[in-house]
Short mmCIF file of C-alpha atoms and ligand atoms in Angstrom, two decimals:
data_model
loop_
_atom_site.label_atom_id
_atom_site.label_comp_id
_atom_site.label_asym_id
_atom_site.label_seq_id
_atom_site.Cartn_x
_atom_site.Cartn_y
_atom_site.Cartn_z
CA MET S 34 -34.63 83.72 198.22
CA VAL S 35 -38.24 84.44 199.08
CA GLN S 36 -39.92 81.04 198.02
CA LEU S 37 -43.48 82.12 196.74
CA ALA S 38 -46.20 79.94 198.68
CA THR S 39 -47.87 78.45 195.25
CA ARG S 40 -46.74 75.08 194.26
CA LEU S 41 -47.60 73.34 191.54
CA SER S 42 -48.39 70.50 193.10
CA GLN S 43 -51.52 72.43 195.68
CA ALA S 44 -52.22 75.12 192.47
CA ASP S 45 -56.17 74.18 192.28
CA SER S 46 -56.00 75.46 196.27
CA PRO S 47 -54.61 78.04 197.39
CA PRO S 48 -52.51 77.34 201.12
CA THR S 49 -54.18 78.64 203.60
CA GLU S 50 -50.39 78.95 205.95
CA PRO S 51 -48.50 80.94 203.67
CA ASP S 52 -44.87 80.35 203.68
CA SER S 53 -43.12 83.52 202.48
CA ALA S 54 -42.26 87.30 203.97
CA LEU S 55 -45.27 88.57 201.25
CA VAL S 56 -48.41 87.78 202.17
CA GLY S 57 -50.27 85.17 200.45
CA GLY S 58 -47.12 84.72 197.29
CA SER S 59 -47.90 87.69 195.44
CA ASN S 60 -49.00 91.10 194.63
CA SER S 61 -51.68 90.53 193.05
CA ALA S 62 -55.32 89.57 193.97
CA PHE S 63 -55.08 87.33 191.52
CA PRO S 64 -52.16 85.18 192.19
CA LEU S 65 -50.82 82.27 189.89
CA PRO S 66 -49.48 78.60 190.29
CA LEU S 67 -46.13 79.01 189.40
CA GLU S 68 -43.23 77.21 190.61
CA GLY S 69 -40.59 79.68 190.72
CA CYS S 70 -39.91 83.68 190.46
CA ILE S 71 -40.12 85.26 187.49
CA GLN S 72 -36.56 86.54 186.49
CA ARG S 73 -36.23 87.64 182.80
CA GLY S 74 -38.55 88.69 178.88
CA ALA S 75 -37.72 89.26 176.15
CA GLY S 76 -40.95 89.30 173.01
CA SER S 77 -43.92 86.99 173.92
CA ARG S 78 -41.58 84.39 176.49
CA VAL S 79 -40.63 85.23 179.55
CA TRP S 80 -38.55 82.18 182.29
CA ASP S 81 -38.44 81.38 185.93
CA GLU S 82 -35.43 81.03 187.83
CA ASP S 83 -35.17 77.51 187.16
CA GLY S 84 -35.19 78.95 183.32
CA ARG S 85 -38.99 77.36 183.02
CA GLU S 86 -39.74 79.23 180.14
CA TYR S 87 -43.84 80.40 179.55
CA LEU S 88 -44.83 81.53 176.62
CA ASP S 89 -46.36 85.20 177.94
CA PHE S 90 -49.98 85.90 177.58
CA LEU S 91 -49.98 87.92 180.92
CA LEU S 92 -47.34 91.02 180.31
CA ALA S 93 -48.04 92.14 183.25
CA SER S 94 -51.79 92.16 183.59
CA GLY S 95 -52.15 94.24 179.95
CA PRO S 96 -49.10 96.67 180.02
CA LEU S 97 -46.41 95.50 177.89
CA ILE S 98 -49.11 95.47 173.93
CA LEU S 99 -45.11 95.45 172.98
CA GLY S 100 -44.17 92.40 174.68
CA HIS S 101 -41.09 92.40 177.32
CA ALA S 102 -38.31 94.48 176.16
CA HIS S 103 -39.42 96.08 173.42
CA PRO S 104 -35.75 97.33 172.18
CA ARG S 105 -36.90 101.05 171.55
CA VAL S 106 -38.47 100.97 175.70
CA THR S 107 -36.06 99.50 176.60
CA GLU S 108 -33.47 102.71 174.81
CA ALA S 109 -35.64 105.23 175.61
CA VAL S 110 -35.31 104.25 179.45
CA ALA S 111 -31.91 103.31 179.48
CA ARG S 112 -31.11 107.17 177.76
CA GLN S 113 -33.70 108.14 181.28
CA LEU S 114 -31.47 106.28 183.40
CA ALA S 115 -28.11 107.98 182.67
CA ASP S 116 -29.94 111.39 183.11
CA GLY S 117 -32.01 110.66 186.14
CA SER S 118 -35.37 108.64 187.14
CA ALA S 119 -36.98 111.20 189.05
CA PHE S 120 -37.47 114.81 189.81
CA HIS S 121 -41.13 115.71 190.74
CA ALA S 122 -40.66 118.89 189.26
CA ILE S 123 -41.91 119.36 185.49
CA ASN S 124 -40.03 116.77 183.30
CA ARG S 125 -40.09 117.25 178.95
CA PRO S 126 -40.57 114.00 178.75
CA ALA S 127 -43.55 114.23 181.12
CA LEU S 128 -45.18 116.88 179.20
CA ASP S 129 -44.42 115.47 175.52
CA LEU S 130 -46.35 112.82 176.66
CA ALA S 131 -49.61 114.79 178.63
CA GLU S 132 -49.49 116.35 174.44
CA ARG S 133 -50.04 112.65 173.59
CA VAL S 134 -52.72 111.99 175.19
CA VAL S 135 -54.70 115.37 174.14
CA ALA S 136 -54.16 115.03 170.84
CA VAL S 137 -55.99 111.71 170.78
CA PRO S 138 -59.54 112.57 169.20
CA GLY S 139 -61.63 112.38 172.06
CA CYS S 140 -62.96 114.92 175.61
CA VAL S 141 -59.77 115.57 176.41
CA GLU S 142 -58.48 118.60 176.89
CA MET S 143 -55.63 118.90 179.88
CA VAL S 144 -54.31 115.51 181.87
CA ARG S 145 -53.08 115.62 184.90
CA PHE S 146 -50.35 111.94 186.05
CA ALA S 147 -50.50 109.91 188.15
CA SER S 148 -48.52 106.27 188.80
CA THR S 149 -51.74 103.92 189.37
CA GLY S 150 -55.60 103.20 187.36
CA THR S 151 -56.09 103.08 191.46
CA GLU S 152 -54.94 106.75 191.62
CA ALA S 153 -56.63 107.61 188.25
CA THR S 154 -60.25 106.95 188.74
CA LEU S 155 -60.34 108.03 191.88
CA HIS S 156 -58.83 110.98 191.30
CA ALA S 157 -61.75 111.03 188.10
CA LEU S 158 -64.40 110.39 190.51
CA ARG S 159 -63.13 113.89 193.19
CA LEU S 160 -63.09 115.77 189.69
CA ALA S 161 -66.68 114.84 189.44
CA ARG S 162 -67.57 115.23 192.80
CA ALA S 163 -65.95 119.01 192.76
CA HIS S 164 -67.28 119.99 189.56
CA THR S 165 -70.89 118.83 190.45
CA ARG S 166 -70.53 119.40 194.39
CA ARG S 167 -72.56 116.43 194.59
CA ASP S 168 -71.69 113.24 196.43
CA LYS S 169 -72.96 109.80 195.07
CA ALA S 170 -71.06 107.77 192.30
CA LEU S 171 -72.78 105.14 189.94
CA ILE S 172 -70.79 102.81 189.12
CA PHE S 173 -71.45 98.50 187.64
CA SER S 174 -71.48 95.48 189.13
CA GLY S 175 -69.32 93.39 188.96
CA ALA S 176 -66.37 96.14 187.22
CA TYR S 177 -63.32 96.56 188.42
CA HIS S 178 -62.29 100.06 188.84
CA GLY S 179 -58.81 99.40 191.36
CA SER S 180 -58.51 98.72 195.19
CA HIS S 181 -60.63 101.30 196.13
CA ASP S 182 -63.73 101.22 198.30
CA THR S 183 -65.34 102.37 195.31
CA SER S 184 -64.53 100.74 192.79
CA LEU S 185 -64.21 97.29 195.29
CA ILE S 186 -68.41 97.79 195.85
CA GLY S 187 -68.80 97.36 192.36
CA LEU S 188 -66.32 94.02 192.16
CA ARG S 189 -67.95 92.09 195.48
CA GLY S 190 -70.53 94.26 196.62
CA ALA S 191 -71.49 93.95 200.34
CA ARG S 192 -68.83 91.42 201.30
CA ALA S 193 -66.43 94.50 200.66
CA GLN S 194 -67.22 96.27 203.45
CA ARG S 195 -66.45 92.68 206.22
CA GLY S 196 -63.26 93.60 203.62
CA GLY S 197 -62.23 96.95 205.27
CA VAL S 198 -64.68 99.18 203.31
CA PRO S 199 -66.26 101.32 205.38
CA ARG S 200 -70.28 101.40 205.53
CA SER S 201 -70.11 105.42 204.87
CA SER S 202 -68.35 104.37 201.26
CA PHE S 203 -72.04 102.63 200.85
CA GLN S 204 -74.01 105.35 201.14
CA ASP S 205 -72.88 107.24 198.30
CA THR S 206 -71.73 104.40 195.87
CA VAL S 207 -74.84 103.91 193.20
CA VAL S 208 -74.77 100.29 192.15
CA ALA S 209 -76.25 99.75 188.55
CA ARG S 210 -76.12 96.88 186.27
CA PHE S 211 -73.96 96.38 182.88
CA ASN S 212 -76.03 96.63 179.75
CA ASP S 213 -79.16 96.20 181.54
CA ILE S 214 -80.37 100.39 180.93
CA ASP S 215 -83.56 99.51 183.03
CA SER S 216 -80.72 99.07 185.69
CA VAL S 217 -79.47 102.99 185.19
CA GLU S 218 -82.51 104.39 184.17
CA ALA S 219 -83.86 103.56 187.75
CA ALA S 220 -81.05 104.58 189.41
CA PHE S 221 -81.47 107.88 188.03
CA ALA S 222 -85.07 108.27 188.62
CA GLU S 223 -83.54 107.64 192.23
CA HIS S 224 -80.25 108.99 192.47
CA GLY S 225 -80.14 111.23 189.50
CA ASP S 226 -79.75 114.86 191.56
CA SER S 227 -76.94 113.49 194.18
CA LEU S 228 -74.58 112.26 191.00
CA ALA S 229 -71.42 112.90 190.71
CA ALA S 230 -70.99 110.95 188.78
CA VAL S 231 -70.98 107.34 186.95
CA LEU S 232 -67.20 105.99 186.18
CA ILE S 233 -67.98 102.50 183.68
CA GLU S 234 -65.46 100.43 182.16
CA PRO S 235 -66.74 100.66 178.05
CA GLN S 236 -66.26 97.47 177.85
CA GLN S 237 -66.45 96.13 181.13
CA ARG S 238 -64.47 93.03 181.28
CA GLY S 239 -64.27 92.11 178.26
CA ARG S 240 -67.58 92.25 177.48
CA ASP S 241 -69.08 94.54 174.46
CA PRO S 242 -71.67 97.14 175.52
CA LEU S 243 -74.92 96.75 173.85
CA PRO S 244 -76.08 99.14 170.51
CA GLU S 245 -77.52 102.24 172.08
CA PHE S 246 -75.84 101.39 175.80
CA LEU S 247 -73.25 104.35 175.94
CA PRO S 248 -75.69 106.80 173.99
CA ARG S 249 -78.23 106.03 176.32
CA LEU S 250 -76.41 105.99 179.74
CA ALA S 251 -74.50 109.51 177.87
CA GLU S 252 -77.98 110.85 177.71
CA LEU S 253 -78.67 110.22 181.46
CA CYS S 254 -75.65 112.41 182.47
CA ARG S 255 -76.42 115.31 180.72
CA GLU S 256 -79.54 115.54 181.73
CA SER S 257 -78.32 115.26 184.93
CA GLY S 258 -75.16 116.78 184.88
CA ALA S 259 -73.28 114.14 186.60
CA VAL S 260 -70.17 113.05 184.42
CA LEU S 261 -69.86 110.89 182.28
CA ILE S 262 -65.68 108.56 183.36
CA PHE S 263 -65.11 106.26 181.32
CA ASP S 264 -62.65 104.23 182.46
CA GLU S 265 -59.80 102.79 180.29
CA VAL S 266 -57.34 102.11 182.07
CA LEU S 267 -56.83 98.43 180.35
CA THR S 268 -59.04 99.48 176.55
CA GLY S 269 -56.91 102.95 176.26
CA PHE S 270 -54.66 102.76 173.66
CA ARG S 271 -55.57 98.26 173.52
CA LEU S 272 -59.38 98.82 171.55
CA ALA S 273 -57.88 101.18 169.53
CA TYR S 274 -55.27 103.93 169.55
CA GLY S 275 -57.97 106.14 171.57
CA GLY S 276 -60.09 103.29 173.02
CA ALA S 277 -63.16 102.82 173.92
CA GLN S 278 -63.90 107.29 172.61
CA GLU S 279 -62.21 105.58 169.34
CA TYR S 280 -64.16 102.04 169.01
CA TYR S 281 -67.44 102.83 170.39
CA GLY S 282 -67.91 106.57 168.47
CA LEU S 283 -68.74 108.14 172.09
CA GLU S 284 -67.29 110.43 174.04
CA PRO S 285 -66.67 111.17 178.62
CA ASP S 286 -66.36 114.41 179.85
CA ILE S 287 -62.98 112.32 181.74
CA VAL S 288 -61.59 109.55 180.72
CA CYS S 289 -59.46 107.40 182.76
CA TYR S 290 -55.74 105.83 181.26
CA GLY S 291 -53.20 103.64 182.81
CA LYS S 292 -51.41 100.78 181.97
CA ILE S 293 -50.52 100.82 177.93
CA LEU S 294 -49.99 104.19 179.52
CA GLY S 295 -46.61 103.24 181.52
CA GLY S 296 -44.48 101.06 178.78
CA GLY S 297 -44.21 98.60 181.81
CA PHE S 298 -43.77 100.99 184.32
CA PRO S 299 -45.80 103.35 186.56
CA LEU S 300 -48.15 105.72 184.79
CA SER S 301 -51.20 106.43 185.08
CA ALA S 302 -53.41 109.48 183.75
CA VAL S 303 -56.62 111.60 184.30
CA GLY S 304 -57.58 113.07 181.52
CA GLY S 305 -61.33 115.33 180.36
CA ARG S 306 -63.06 118.17 179.47
CA ALA S 307 -60.96 121.77 180.53
CA GLU S 308 -63.64 122.50 182.62
CA ILE S 309 -63.56 120.18 184.98
CA MET S 310 -59.21 119.46 184.99
CA ARG S 311 -58.62 123.39 185.61
CA LEU S 312 -60.43 122.76 189.18
CA ALA S 313 -56.80 120.43 189.85
CA ASP S 314 -54.47 123.60 189.05
CA PRO S 315 -53.15 124.74 192.58
CA ALA S 316 -52.86 128.29 191.15
CA ARG S 317 -56.37 128.24 192.49
CA SER S 318 -55.71 126.01 195.53
CA ARG S 319 -57.21 128.84 197.92
CA LYS S 320 -60.55 127.76 195.97
CA SER S 321 -62.78 125.92 197.70
CA ARG S 322 -63.22 122.87 195.19
CA TYR S 323 -60.20 122.77 194.03
CA VAL S 324 -58.70 119.47 193.94
CA HIS S 325 -56.36 117.68 195.45
CA ILE S 326 -54.66 115.43 192.77
CA SER S 327 -50.27 115.38 193.75
CA GLY S 328 -47.78 111.60 194.08
CA THR S 329 -44.59 111.27 194.23
CA LEU S 330 -43.57 109.96 191.31
CA SER S 331 -46.79 110.64 189.53
CA GLY S 332 -45.11 111.25 186.21
CA ASN S 333 -41.86 110.43 186.50
CA PRO S 334 -39.45 110.66 183.34
CA ILE S 335 -39.00 106.74 183.21
CA SER S 336 -42.51 106.02 183.35
CA ALA S 337 -43.35 108.78 180.34
CA ALA S 338 -40.23 108.07 178.38
CA ALA S 339 -41.56 104.25 178.30
CA GLY S 340 -44.91 105.77 177.58
CA LEU S 341 -43.91 107.91 175.11
CA ALA S 342 -42.28 105.86 173.16
CA THR S 343 -44.95 102.61 173.41
CA LEU S 344 -47.19 104.67 172.09
CA ALA S 345 -45.14 106.38 168.69
CA GLU S 346 -45.19 101.89 168.01
CA LEU S 347 -49.10 101.54 168.29
CA GLU S 348 -48.60 105.21 166.42
CA ALA S 349 -47.58 102.94 163.35
CA PRO S 350 -50.02 102.12 160.40
CA GLY S 351 -51.15 98.47 160.42
CA VAL S 352 -51.16 98.15 164.31
CA TYR S 353 -54.67 97.95 165.89
CA ALA S 354 -55.90 95.66 162.30
CA ARG S 355 -52.65 93.42 163.73
CA LEU S 356 -54.34 93.10 167.18
CA HIS S 357 -57.26 92.47 166.18
CA GLU S 358 -56.85 89.35 163.55
CA LEU S 359 -54.71 87.61 166.63
CA GLY S 360 -57.14 88.68 169.49
CA LYS S 361 -60.15 86.92 167.26
CA ARG S 362 -57.71 84.48 166.36
CA LEU S 363 -57.33 83.38 170.32
CA ARG S 364 -61.29 83.99 170.89
CA SER S 365 -61.92 81.57 168.14
CA GLY S 366 -59.74 78.96 168.96
CA LEU S 367 -60.48 79.00 172.16
CA ARG S 368 -63.62 78.47 171.83
CA VAL S 369 -63.40 75.40 169.48
CA GLN S 370 -61.34 73.41 172.28
CA PHE S 371 -64.55 74.60 175.30
CA MET S 372 -66.22 72.74 171.88
CA THR S 373 -64.19 69.54 171.28
CA HIS S 374 -63.90 69.23 175.13
CA GLY S 375 -67.80 69.54 175.62
CA VAL S 376 -66.89 72.59 178.24
CA GLN S 377 -69.86 74.23 178.94
CA GLY S 378 -67.85 77.94 178.94
CA SER S 379 -67.68 80.99 177.32
CA VAL S 380 -64.91 83.61 175.38
CA ILE S 381 -65.88 87.12 175.01
CA GLY S 382 -63.49 90.01 174.58
CA SER S 383 -62.01 92.76 171.63
CA GLY S 384 -59.44 93.57 170.67
CA PRO S 385 -56.39 91.25 171.78
CA VAL S 386 -58.16 90.17 175.05
CA ALA S 387 -59.84 87.50 175.49
CA ALA S 388 -61.49 86.69 178.60
CA VAL S 389 -62.75 83.55 179.26
CA HIS S 390 -66.04 82.20 181.33
CA PHE S 391 -66.99 78.83 182.75
CA GLU S 392 -70.67 78.11 183.28
CA ASP S 393 -71.59 76.55 186.21
CA ARG S 394 -71.47 73.03 185.64
CA ASP S 395 -73.31 70.03 187.96
CA GLY S 396 -71.61 67.97 190.15
CA PRO S 397 -68.18 68.54 191.90
CA GLY S 398 -66.49 71.90 191.70
CA SER S 399 -67.73 75.24 190.59
CA GLY S 400 -66.87 77.10 187.83
CA ASP S 401 -64.94 79.49 189.62
CA ASP S 402 -62.27 75.61 190.91
CA LEU S 403 -62.69 74.16 187.07
CA ARG S 404 -61.21 77.65 186.05
CA SER S 405 -58.37 77.71 188.23
CA ALA S 406 -57.67 73.73 187.72
CA VAL S 407 -57.48 74.80 184.01
CA ASN S 408 -55.06 77.65 185.00
CA ALA S 409 -53.31 75.35 187.01
CA GLU S 410 -53.02 72.85 184.08
CA LEU S 411 -52.30 75.12 181.21
CA ILE S 412 -49.28 77.21 183.27
CA ARG S 413 -48.30 73.81 183.18
CA ARG S 414 -47.43 73.30 179.70
CA GLY S 415 -46.14 76.55 179.35
CA VAL S 416 -48.33 78.74 178.72
CA LEU S 417 -48.75 82.51 181.44
CA ALA S 418 -52.73 83.51 181.75
CA GLN S 419 -54.49 84.32 184.53
CA LEU S 420 -57.79 82.60 182.97
CA HIS S 421 -59.94 84.99 185.91
CA THR S 422 -59.21 88.36 183.89
CA ARG S 423 -57.70 87.09 180.71
CA PHE S 424 -55.32 86.61 178.32
CA TYR S 425 -53.73 89.53 176.38
CA VAL S 426 -52.00 89.59 172.81
CA SER S 427 -48.56 91.54 172.38
CA LEU S 428 -47.77 92.60 168.78
CA VAL S 429 -45.29 90.28 169.75
CA HIS S 430 -47.10 87.07 170.09
CA THR S 431 -47.35 85.26 165.95
CA GLU S 432 -49.86 83.17 164.93
CA VAL S 433 -48.45 79.88 165.69
CA GLU S 434 -48.16 81.43 169.34
CA ILE S 435 -51.51 82.21 169.42
CA ASP S 436 -52.46 78.46 168.12
CA THR S 437 -49.21 76.91 170.03
CA ALA S 438 -51.43 77.81 173.40
CA VAL S 439 -54.74 77.45 171.91
CA GLU S 440 -53.64 73.23 171.91
CA ALA S 441 -52.52 74.38 175.06
CA PHE S 442 -55.53 75.27 176.56
CA GLY S 443 -57.47 72.31 175.14
CA GLU S 444 -55.16 69.49 176.93
CA ALA S 445 -55.89 71.81 179.65
CA LEU S 446 -59.37 71.45 179.89
CA ALA S 447 -59.04 67.47 178.90
CA ALA S 448 -57.17 67.64 182.37
CA ALA S 449 -58.51 69.72 184.02
CA THR S 450 -61.63 67.68 183.57
CA LYS S 451 -60.69 64.03 183.93
CA GLY S 452 -59.82 65.57 187.37
CA ALA S 453 -62.41 66.42 188.50
CA ALA S 454 -64.39 63.65 187.12
CA THR S 455 -61.34 61.31 188.84
CA ASN S 456 -62.47 63.73 192.58
CA GLY S 457 -66.08 63.69 192.10
CA ALA S 458 -65.69 59.64 191.88
CA SER S 459 -64.05 59.91 194.89
CA ARG S 460 -65.10 62.13 196.90
CA ALA S 461 -69.14 59.53 195.74
CA GLY S 462 -67.46 56.76 196.75
N1 PMP P 134 -59.33 99.91 185.81
C1 PMP P 134 -59.34 98.82 185.16
C2 PMP P 134 -60.03 99.23 184.27
C3 PMP P 134 -57.95 97.86 185.39
O1 PMP P 134 -58.37 96.85 184.22
C4 PMP P 134 -57.23 97.55 186.39
C5 PMP P 134 -56.21 96.71 187.41
N2 PMP P 134 -56.67 95.76 185.78
C6 PMP P 134 -57.43 99.66 187.74
C7 PMP P 134 -58.70 100.14 186.94
C8 PMP P 134 -56.34 99.48 188.68
O2 PMP P 134 -55.00 99.03 187.38
P1 PMP P 134 -54.15 99.92 188.87
O3 PMP P 134 -53.94 98.82 188.61
O4 PMP P 134 -52.41 100.24 188.05
O5 PMP P 134 -53.92 100.47 190.18
#
């Protein structure tokens, strides 16, 4: 058995000498301080190999909006699995899912599937570049579009270069600030003629766009000829069935989906106006503007079957009202805990997500240190959530479970701030 590198006792200082075959004991950039491997999930719960039970607000980093092992998804996957797991060739579940995605009101007239959100945003940028015959992409600082170079420039800024992103990628990337239309106008004034695309998370890391932000952005794109790409990997089928397009009432040129679309299996999609999407038609492969989009397991029938089963559940009446209600309950509960415990922080998000922010504070440790410490305390209390990203809420969470998580968050705040105060006192001494 592979030992996880992170031990609870070391929770708030990740090991520098991993004792695992898996680098950092994880496959994520945000490993959680767990005591052992997660072995099983059902509904809103997961269990580790030693039988520890967790109330799960990680939900596999977002795809499991129906919870773990939902019977309809499991059934659909089992049926397909018996008939084969991958063909590369066109298959019925993939074709049906493509039709479902095209039926979502908005800009998507045609789609292509891939396996990850990273690929979807990468393919979207490539389509935009071929369509406009331009190179530059405008992105927003702090946004995340996956682990490709352009995305990491937005996420990590200049630090990305030391982490293996070539200098040349910076030349084609323009960075503006989310909700700061002046910074966007300045970027268009300087680079408008060479911008192929604007790639944006319409709700960036839980922050809603200001009312005029997206419409003005769309206008600037129209005027300059840049392609507007909504990265809906997170918001798609979550904020509303029609994602951010429906929720904010605005159509881009291209949309990227992932997470929920595959129902917990690897699947993503890039879709958009037919005029742009047709550039990826292999029948055009001898043409100069042909866009190569392909992947061995892209649109595999298992993921597509899981996606179809998931979307069918999400189409039921009242689903989104319920998800929004639960998300709101969680956010207001978390806010109360910040106030009750006198910790400076804020809670943002809309729909079934909640992101917590810890203000930088006086005394020992930064807001980030405190966040890690609270995260460890929360997990110790049996609530699984990644506070460096967000809480995800599913349809199977109950009000009681939301309240349990909120209470545990309050206790975690109390324990972590007490710990910090004690450390501070001993350090100062
Ligand atoms: N875009 C957004 C908005 C995301 O939140 C993520 C993943 N969290 C990605 C893209 C990348 O998706 P993946 O991890 O599947 O590559």
